[in-house]
Amino acid sequence: MRRKRAAGEPQWFFRRLVAIGVIGFAAWRLMMLESAPDTRVNETIAWGWILLMATVVLGYLGFASAQDIVAIFATRSGTPYAALDDPTDPPERPSEPPRNFAG
């Protein structure tokens, strides 16, 4: 069941799409290096791809945490993206003016 997104809550779809794309490409390149000759250059390239994947994952999580911290400070609330509660008391009706009965 999907929950309705509260106002101001960040969308994760595009971030997740980019992160998964970069990690998938890096993993594919690492698989291509598996059958390559064992040289110092290929070892350096493999370490570069592994560092790229680690940077993307840590950046994805780190920037999300930083965005949440900024929202907490901005709203001064521990749950900055929580939906506002509905008021429990109905709004008061304006009082009717007294009727003047002439007798």
C-alpha positions as a Python dict, from the first residue, in 0.01 Angstrom:
ca = {
    (1, 'M'): (0, 0, 0),
    (2, 'R'): (149, 332, -104),
    (3, 'R'): (145, 607, 145),
    (4, 'K'): (55, 958, 37),
    (5, 'R'): (362, 1175, 22),
    (6, 'A'): (361, 1466, 265),
    (7, 'A'): (427, 1815, 135),
    (8, 'G'): (797, 1888, 107),
    (9, 'E'): (910, 1526, 127),
    (10, 'P'): (1189, 1461, -126),
    (11, 'Q'): (1130, 1227, -417),
    (12, 'W'): (1373, 939, -433),
    (13, 'F'): (1285, 798, -774),
    (14, 'F'): (1540, 989, -982),
    (15, 'R'): (1817, 957, -723),
    (16, 'R'): (1757, 584, -703),
    (17, 'L'): (1749, 558, -1083),
    (18, 'V'): (2086, 732, -1120),
    (19, 'A'): (2249, 538, -836),
    (20, 'I'): (2133, 200, -965),
    (21, 'G'): (2238, 293, -1319),
    (22, 'V'): (2590, 393, -1214),
    (23, 'I'): (2633, 86, -992),
    (24, 'G'): (2503, -142, -1268),
    (25, 'F'): (2741, 9, -1523),
    (26, 'A'): (3036, -17, -1283),
    (27, 'A'): (2952, -379, -1201),
    (28, 'W'): (2928, -460, -1573),
    (29, 'R'): (3271, -303, -1633),
    (30, 'L'): (3416, -504, -1344),
    (31, 'M'): (3280, -823, -1500),
    (32, 'M'): (3454, -730, -1826),
    (33, 'L'): (3783, -696, -1635),
    (34, 'E'): (3745, -1048, -1494),
    (35, 'S'): (3870, -1209, -1814),
    (36, 'A'): (4132, -939, -1883),
    (37, 'P'): (4502, -1010, -1828),
    (38, 'D'): (4624, -960, -1474),
    (39, 'T'): (4821, -637, -1506),
    (40, 'R'): (4880, -344, -1278),
    (41, 'V'): (4671, -119, -1505),
    (42, 'N'): (4368, -351, -1489),
    (43, 'E'): (4405, -375, -1112),
    (44, 'T'): (4402, 5, -1087),
    (45, 'I'): (4097, 25, -1314),
    (46, 'A'): (3914, -234, -1102),
    (47, 'W'): (3990, -39, -784),
    (48, 'G'): (3863, 276, -953),
    (49, 'W'): (3531, 110, -1039),
    (50, 'I'): (3495, -24, -685),
    (51, 'L'): (3564, 323, -542),
    (52, 'L'): (3309, 471, -784),
    (53, 'M'): (3043, 228, -661),
    (54, 'A'): (3127, 299, -297),
    (55, 'T'): (3116, 675, -359),
    (56, 'V'): (2776, 654, -526),
    (57, 'V'): (2626, 446, -244),
    (58, 'L'): (2773, 661, 34),
    (59, 'G'): (2677, 979, -150),
    (60, 'Y'): (2323, 852, -202),
    (61, 'L'): (2283, 777, 167),
    (62, 'G'): (2490, 1069, 295),
    (63, 'F'): (2311, 1339, 96),
    (64, 'A'): (1975, 1191, 195),
    (65, 'S'): (2074, 1210, 561),
    (66, 'A'): (2200, 1566, 518),
    (67, 'Q'): (1873, 1666, 351),
    (68, 'D'): (1675, 1515, 639),
    (69, 'I'): (1889, 1699, 896),
    (70, 'V'): (1835, 2030, 715),
    (71, 'A'): (1459, 1965, 709),
    (72, 'I'): (1461, 1886, 1082),
    (73, 'F'): (1639, 2213, 1160),
    (74, 'A'): (1414, 2410, 923),
    (75, 'T'): (1089, 2277, 1068),
    (76, 'R'): (1218, 2239, 1425),
    (77, 'S'): (1047, 1902, 1437),
    (78, 'G'): (1173, 1547, 1474),
    (79, 'T'): (943, 1438, 1192),
    (80, 'P'): (969, 1707, 924),
    (81, 'Y'): (790, 1510, 652),
    (82, 'A'): (504, 1379, 867),
    (83, 'A'): (155, 1469, 758),
    (84, 'L'): (-19, 1721, 977),
    (85, 'D'): (-281, 1577, 1208),
    (86, 'D'): (-644, 1653, 1140),
    (87, 'P'): (-804, 1870, 1405),
    (88, 'T'): (-1009, 1659, 1645),
    (89, 'D'): (-1251, 1935, 1744),
    (90, 'P'): (-1494, 2058, 1480),
    (91, 'P'): (-1475, 2428, 1407),
    (92, 'E'): (-1703, 2636, 1623),
    (93, 'R'): (-2017, 2766, 1463),
    (94, 'P'): (-2065, 3137, 1484),
    (95, 'S'): (-2323, 3217, 1746),
    (96, 'E'): (-2660, 3317, 1612),
    (97, 'P'): (-2785, 3661, 1704),
    (98, 'P'): (-3059, 3660, 1967),
    (99, 'R'): (-3406, 3658, 1824),
    (100, 'N'): (-3631, 3944, 1923),
    (101, 'F'): (-3980, 3820, 1999),
    (102, 'A'): (-4229, 4098, 2031),
    (103, 'G'): (-4508, 4004, 2265),
}
